Coordinates of C-alpha atoms in Angstrom, one line a residue:
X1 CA 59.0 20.2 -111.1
X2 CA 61.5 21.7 -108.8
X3 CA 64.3 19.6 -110.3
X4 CA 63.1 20.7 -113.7
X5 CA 63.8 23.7 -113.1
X6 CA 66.7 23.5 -111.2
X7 CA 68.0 22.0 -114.2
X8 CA 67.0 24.6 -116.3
X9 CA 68.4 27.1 -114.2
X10 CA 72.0 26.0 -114.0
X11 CA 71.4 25.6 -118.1
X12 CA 71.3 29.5 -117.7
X13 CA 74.0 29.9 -115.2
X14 CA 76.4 27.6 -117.2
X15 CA 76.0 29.7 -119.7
X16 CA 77.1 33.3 -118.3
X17 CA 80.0 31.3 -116.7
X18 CA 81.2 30.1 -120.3
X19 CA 80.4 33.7 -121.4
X20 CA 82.6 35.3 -118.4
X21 CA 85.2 33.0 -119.4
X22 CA 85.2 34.1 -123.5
X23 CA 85.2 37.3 -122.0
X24 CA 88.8 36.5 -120.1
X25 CA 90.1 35.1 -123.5
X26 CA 88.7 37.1 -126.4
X27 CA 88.5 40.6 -127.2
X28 CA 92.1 40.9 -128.4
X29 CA 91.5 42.6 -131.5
X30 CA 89.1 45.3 -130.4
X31 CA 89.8 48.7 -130.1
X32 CA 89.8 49.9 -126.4
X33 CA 86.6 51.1 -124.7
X34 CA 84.7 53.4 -122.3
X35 CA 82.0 53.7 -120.0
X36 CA 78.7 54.1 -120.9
X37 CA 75.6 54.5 -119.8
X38 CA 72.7 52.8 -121.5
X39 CA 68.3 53.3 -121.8
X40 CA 66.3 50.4 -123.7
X41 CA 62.1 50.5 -123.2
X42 CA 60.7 47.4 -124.2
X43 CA 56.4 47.6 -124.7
X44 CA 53.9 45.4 -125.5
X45 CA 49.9 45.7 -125.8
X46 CA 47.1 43.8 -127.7
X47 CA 43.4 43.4 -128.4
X48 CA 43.0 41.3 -124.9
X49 CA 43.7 44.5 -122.6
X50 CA 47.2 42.9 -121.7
X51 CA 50.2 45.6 -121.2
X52 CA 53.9 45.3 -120.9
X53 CA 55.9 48.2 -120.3
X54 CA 59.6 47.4 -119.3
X55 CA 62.2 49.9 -118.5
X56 CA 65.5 48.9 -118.4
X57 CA 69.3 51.1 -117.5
X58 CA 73.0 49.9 -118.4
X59 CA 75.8 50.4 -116.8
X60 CA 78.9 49.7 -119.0
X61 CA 82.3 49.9 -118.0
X62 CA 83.9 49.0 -121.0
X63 CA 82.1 49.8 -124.3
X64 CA 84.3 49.5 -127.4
X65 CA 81.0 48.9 -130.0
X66 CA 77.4 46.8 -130.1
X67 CA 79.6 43.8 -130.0
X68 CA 82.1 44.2 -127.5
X69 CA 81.1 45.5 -124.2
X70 CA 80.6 44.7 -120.3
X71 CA 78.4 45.9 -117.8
X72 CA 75.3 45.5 -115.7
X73 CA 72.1 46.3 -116.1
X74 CA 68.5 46.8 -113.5
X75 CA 65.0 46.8 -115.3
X76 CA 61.8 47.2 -114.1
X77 CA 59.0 45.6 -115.3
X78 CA 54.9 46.5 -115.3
X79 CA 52.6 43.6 -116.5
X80 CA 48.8 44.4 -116.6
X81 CA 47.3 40.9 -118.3
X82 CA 43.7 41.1 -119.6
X83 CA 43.1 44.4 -118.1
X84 CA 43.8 43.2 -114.5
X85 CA 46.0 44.9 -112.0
X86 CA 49.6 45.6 -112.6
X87 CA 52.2 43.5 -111.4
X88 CA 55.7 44.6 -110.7
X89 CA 59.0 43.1 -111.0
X90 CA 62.6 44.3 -110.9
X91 CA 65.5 42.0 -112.3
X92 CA 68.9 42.7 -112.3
X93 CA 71.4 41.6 -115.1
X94 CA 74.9 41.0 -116.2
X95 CA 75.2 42.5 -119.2
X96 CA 78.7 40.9 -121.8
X97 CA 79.3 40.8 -125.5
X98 CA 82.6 40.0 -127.0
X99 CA 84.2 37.8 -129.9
X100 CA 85.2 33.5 -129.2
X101 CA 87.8 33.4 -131.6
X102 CA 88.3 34.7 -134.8
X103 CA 85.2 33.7 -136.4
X104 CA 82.4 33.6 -133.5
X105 CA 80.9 36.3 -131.8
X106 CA 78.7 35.9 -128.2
X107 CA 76.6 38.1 -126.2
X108 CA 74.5 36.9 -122.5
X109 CA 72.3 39.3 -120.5
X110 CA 71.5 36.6 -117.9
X111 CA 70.4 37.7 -113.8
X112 CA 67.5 37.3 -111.7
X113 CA 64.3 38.4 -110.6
X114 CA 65.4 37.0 -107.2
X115 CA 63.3 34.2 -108.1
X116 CA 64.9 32.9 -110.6
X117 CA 67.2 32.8 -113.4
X118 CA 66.0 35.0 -116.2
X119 CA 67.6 36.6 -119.7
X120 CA 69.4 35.8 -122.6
X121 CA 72.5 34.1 -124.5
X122 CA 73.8 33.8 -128.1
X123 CA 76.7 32.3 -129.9
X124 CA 76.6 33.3 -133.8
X125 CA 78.9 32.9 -136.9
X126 CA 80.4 37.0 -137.5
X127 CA 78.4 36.4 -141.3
X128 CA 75.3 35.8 -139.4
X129 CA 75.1 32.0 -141.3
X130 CA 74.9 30.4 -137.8
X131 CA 73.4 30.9 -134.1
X132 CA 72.9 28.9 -131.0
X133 CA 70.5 30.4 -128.5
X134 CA 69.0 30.4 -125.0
X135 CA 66.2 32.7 -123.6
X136 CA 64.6 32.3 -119.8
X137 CA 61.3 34.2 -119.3
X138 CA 58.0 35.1 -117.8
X139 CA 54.8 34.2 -119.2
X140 CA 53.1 37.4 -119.4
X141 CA 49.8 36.5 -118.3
X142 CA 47.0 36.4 -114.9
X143 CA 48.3 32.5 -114.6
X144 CA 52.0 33.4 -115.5
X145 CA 52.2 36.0 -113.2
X146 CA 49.9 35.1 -110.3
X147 CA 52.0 31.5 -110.0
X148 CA 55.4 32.0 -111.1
X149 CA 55.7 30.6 -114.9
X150 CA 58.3 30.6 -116.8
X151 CA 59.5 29.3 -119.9
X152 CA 63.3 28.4 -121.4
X153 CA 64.1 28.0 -125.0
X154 CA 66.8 26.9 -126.8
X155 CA 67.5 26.5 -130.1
X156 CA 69.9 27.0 -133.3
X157 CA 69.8 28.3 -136.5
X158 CA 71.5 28.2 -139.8
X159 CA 71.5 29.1 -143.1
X160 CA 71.5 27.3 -146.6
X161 CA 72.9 29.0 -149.6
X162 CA 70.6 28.0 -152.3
X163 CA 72.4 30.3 -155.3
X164 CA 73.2 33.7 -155.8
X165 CA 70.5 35.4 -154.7
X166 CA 68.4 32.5 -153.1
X167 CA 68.9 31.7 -149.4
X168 CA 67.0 29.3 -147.1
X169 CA 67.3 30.1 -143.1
X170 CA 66.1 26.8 -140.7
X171 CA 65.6 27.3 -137.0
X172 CA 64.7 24.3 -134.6
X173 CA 63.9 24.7 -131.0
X174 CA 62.1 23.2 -127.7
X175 CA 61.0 25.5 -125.3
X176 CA 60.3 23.9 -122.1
X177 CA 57.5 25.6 -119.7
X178 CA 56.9 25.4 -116.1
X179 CA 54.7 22.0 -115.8
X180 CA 54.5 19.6 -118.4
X181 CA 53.9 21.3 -121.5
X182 CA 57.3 21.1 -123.8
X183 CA 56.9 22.7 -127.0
X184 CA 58.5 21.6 -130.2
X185 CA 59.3 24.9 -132.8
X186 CA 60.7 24.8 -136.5
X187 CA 60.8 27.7 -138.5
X188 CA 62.1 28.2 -142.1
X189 CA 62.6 31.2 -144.5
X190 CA 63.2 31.2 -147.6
X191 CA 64.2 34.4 -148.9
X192 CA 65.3 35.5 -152.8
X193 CA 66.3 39.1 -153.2
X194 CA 64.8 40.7 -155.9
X195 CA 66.4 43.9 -156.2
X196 CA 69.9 44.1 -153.9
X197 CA 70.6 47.5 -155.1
X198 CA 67.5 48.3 -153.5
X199 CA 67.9 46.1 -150.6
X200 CA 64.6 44.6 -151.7
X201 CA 63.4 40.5 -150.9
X202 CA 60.5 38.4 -151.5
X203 CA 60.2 35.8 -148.4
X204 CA 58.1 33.1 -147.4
X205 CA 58.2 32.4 -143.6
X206 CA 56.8 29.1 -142.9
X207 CA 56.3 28.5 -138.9
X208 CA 55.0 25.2 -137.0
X209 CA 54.8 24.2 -133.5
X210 CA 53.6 21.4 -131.6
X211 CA 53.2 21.4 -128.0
X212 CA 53.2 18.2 -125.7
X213 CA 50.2 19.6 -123.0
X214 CA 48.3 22.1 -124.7
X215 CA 46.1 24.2 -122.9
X216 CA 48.0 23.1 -119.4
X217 CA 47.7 27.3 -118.2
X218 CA 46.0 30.0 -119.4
X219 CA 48.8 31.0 -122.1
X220 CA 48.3 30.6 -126.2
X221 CA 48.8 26.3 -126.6
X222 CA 47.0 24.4 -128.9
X223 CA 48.2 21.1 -130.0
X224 CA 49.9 22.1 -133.4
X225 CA 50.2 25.4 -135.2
X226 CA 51.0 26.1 -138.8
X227 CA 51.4 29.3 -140.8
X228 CA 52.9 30.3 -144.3
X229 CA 53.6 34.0 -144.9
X230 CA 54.9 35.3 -148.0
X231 CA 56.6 38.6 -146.9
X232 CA 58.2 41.9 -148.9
X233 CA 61.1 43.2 -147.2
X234 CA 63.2 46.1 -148.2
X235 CA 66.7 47.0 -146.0
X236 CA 68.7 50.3 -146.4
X237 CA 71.9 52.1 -145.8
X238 CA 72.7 55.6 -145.2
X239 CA 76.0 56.9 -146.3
X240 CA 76.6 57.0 -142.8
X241 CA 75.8 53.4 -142.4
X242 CA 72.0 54.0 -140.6
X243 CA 70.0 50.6 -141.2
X244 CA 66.6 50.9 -142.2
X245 CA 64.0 47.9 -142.9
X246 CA 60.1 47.8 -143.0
X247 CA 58.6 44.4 -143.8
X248 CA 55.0 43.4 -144.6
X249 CA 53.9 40.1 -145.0
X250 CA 49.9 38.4 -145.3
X251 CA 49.2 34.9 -145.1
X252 CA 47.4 31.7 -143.7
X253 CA 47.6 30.1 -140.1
X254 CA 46.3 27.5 -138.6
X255 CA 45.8 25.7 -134.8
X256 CA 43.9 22.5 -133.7
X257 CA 41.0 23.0 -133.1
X258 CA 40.3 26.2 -134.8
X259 CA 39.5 27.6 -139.0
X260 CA 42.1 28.6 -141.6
X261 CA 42.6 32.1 -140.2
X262 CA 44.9 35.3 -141.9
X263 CA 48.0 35.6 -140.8
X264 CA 49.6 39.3 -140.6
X265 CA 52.7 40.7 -139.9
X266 CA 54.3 44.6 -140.0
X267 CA 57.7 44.7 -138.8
X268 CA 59.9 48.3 -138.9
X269 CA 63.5 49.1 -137.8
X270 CA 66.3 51.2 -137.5
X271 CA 69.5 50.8 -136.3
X272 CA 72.5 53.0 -135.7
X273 CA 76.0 52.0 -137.5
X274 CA 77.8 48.7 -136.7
X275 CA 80.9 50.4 -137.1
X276 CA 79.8 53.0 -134.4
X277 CA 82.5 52.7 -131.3
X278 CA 80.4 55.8 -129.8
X279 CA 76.8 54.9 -129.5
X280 CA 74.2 52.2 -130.5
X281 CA 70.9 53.1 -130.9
X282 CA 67.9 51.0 -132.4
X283 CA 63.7 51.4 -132.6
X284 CA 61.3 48.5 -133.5
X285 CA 57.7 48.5 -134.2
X286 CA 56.1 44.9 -134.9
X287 CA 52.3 44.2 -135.3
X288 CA 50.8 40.6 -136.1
X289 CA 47.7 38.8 -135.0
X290 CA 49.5 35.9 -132.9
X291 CA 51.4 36.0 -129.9
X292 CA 51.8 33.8 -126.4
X293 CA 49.0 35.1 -125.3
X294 CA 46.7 34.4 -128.0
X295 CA 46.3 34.1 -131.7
X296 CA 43.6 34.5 -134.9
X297 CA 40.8 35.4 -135.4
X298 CA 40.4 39.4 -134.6
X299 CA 43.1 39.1 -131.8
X300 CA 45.8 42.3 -132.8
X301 CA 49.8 42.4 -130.9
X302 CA 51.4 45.3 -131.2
X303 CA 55.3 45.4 -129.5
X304 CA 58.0 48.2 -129.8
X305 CA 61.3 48.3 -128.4
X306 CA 64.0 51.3 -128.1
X307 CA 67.1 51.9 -126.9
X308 CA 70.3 54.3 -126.6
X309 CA 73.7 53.5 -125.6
X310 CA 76.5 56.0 -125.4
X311 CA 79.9 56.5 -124.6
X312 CA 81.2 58.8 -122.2
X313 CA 84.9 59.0 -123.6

């Protein structure tokens, strides 16, 4: 286990080194930057009593737009799982984004709990057609906490144009947990817009997973999950380029072991201009009745997210 996850870990570390070293290279083209400082509150809650509240600051000094920036970054985290005590954690981060040529864009938010490597990397396409990933994390819950498990997923995703207004998105993935259980993820959207002066789409997200040792901890694992969810999506612009989406979607799920159960999603956004060089700002409310922790039946998730980054000059 401890050369599992040694392995993992240097996965992580390899890449915020690559990451440091697009930073050396790339960013030719951008316009110059300044310091910022930075606020994002990540929060979590659902029908089993289980909070997450994390607070995390920036530290910027160099922020030329959401895409190009460097920095650091310190959250603290509160995890109260099924209505136990709260457990606290404080990671620290480095914090990059910046362009790998001219057609490729990365970003990495990878550091440490001081137990070990946690955060976040992406490579993406600038049309947003392609995206390679990797994420380190906490389980968030009593067993997760109390004995140190983590997951790391990785992944990639693309998308196929199936005509003018058709599109078909396909994401593959493992996600490897502390222990034995590794878990196999595709998803695929297909998505047709119905309206683009309205920004309007019809969807259907289609989502299955099968893990390798379900039910190993006390996390959400059955052998295989399935769901279908035909979603209604409509995205805006300001005229001073302000994003706005809401989502809803109702559909079927399914896990081993359990009934045909409704599947429900809510999903609402806003973001501030891409073309911003002074600030980003964003604010995300999602709801749906599956999650790590749990899933179906009359189980509810709720997660938000905020944040606000602005430069000083």
């Amino acid at each position: 286990m401890r050369l599992r996850r040694s392995r993992l870990a240097s996965l992580a570390l390899a890449c915020a080194s690559l990451s440091s070293a697009a930073l050396a290279q790339g960013g030719g083209n951008a316009p110059s930057g300044g310091p910022a400082p930075g606020v994002e509150l990540n929060f979590s809650t659902d029908s089993d009593h289980t909070d997450v509240v994390k607070l995390l600051g920036r530290a910027l000094w160099t922020f030329q737009d959401r895409d190009h920036y460097q920095g650091v970054a310190v959250e603290r985290a509160w995890f109260s799982p099924s209505g136990n005590k709260t457990r606290r954690e404080t990671r620290v981060y480095i914090d990059l984004a910046d362009n790998l040529g001219d057609k490729w864009q990365w970003r990495a938010r990878v550091g440490t709990n001081g137990d070990t490597i946690l955060g976040a990397a992406s490579l993406r396409s600038k049309d947003w057609s392609k995206e390679v990933f990797l994420e380190r994390e906490i389980v968030e819950t009593k067993q997760g906490l109390d004995r140190g498990i983590y997951y790391t997923f990785g992944g990639a995703s693309f998308d196929v144009p199936l005509g003018v207004r058709d599109t078909l998105n396909v994401m593959g993935g493992v996600q490897e947990f502390t222990g034995k259980n590794v878990r196999l993820h595709w998803r695929g959207t297909a998505v047709h817009v119905l309206a683009p002066e309205l920004g309007l789409s019809a969807q259907l997200r289609a989502r299955y997973f099968h893990s390798t040792r379900p039910g190993e901890f006390d996390y959400y694992s059955p052998r295989d999950f399935v769901s279908l969810v035909p979603v209604l999506q409509m995205r805006r612009f300001d005229n001073r380029g302000w994003m706005y989406l809401a989502a809803v979607g109702y559909g079927i799920q399914k896990a081993t072991g359990s009934h045909r159960q409704s599947a429900q999603l809510v999903d609402l956004r806003m973001e501030s201009p891409a073309r911003s060089n002074r600030l980003q700002a964003f604010a995300q409310l999602q709801y749906s009745n599956n999650s790590l922790n749990e899933g179906g039946g009359g189980y509810r998730y709720l997660s938000g997210r905020l944040g606000l980054t602005l430069r000083l000059k």
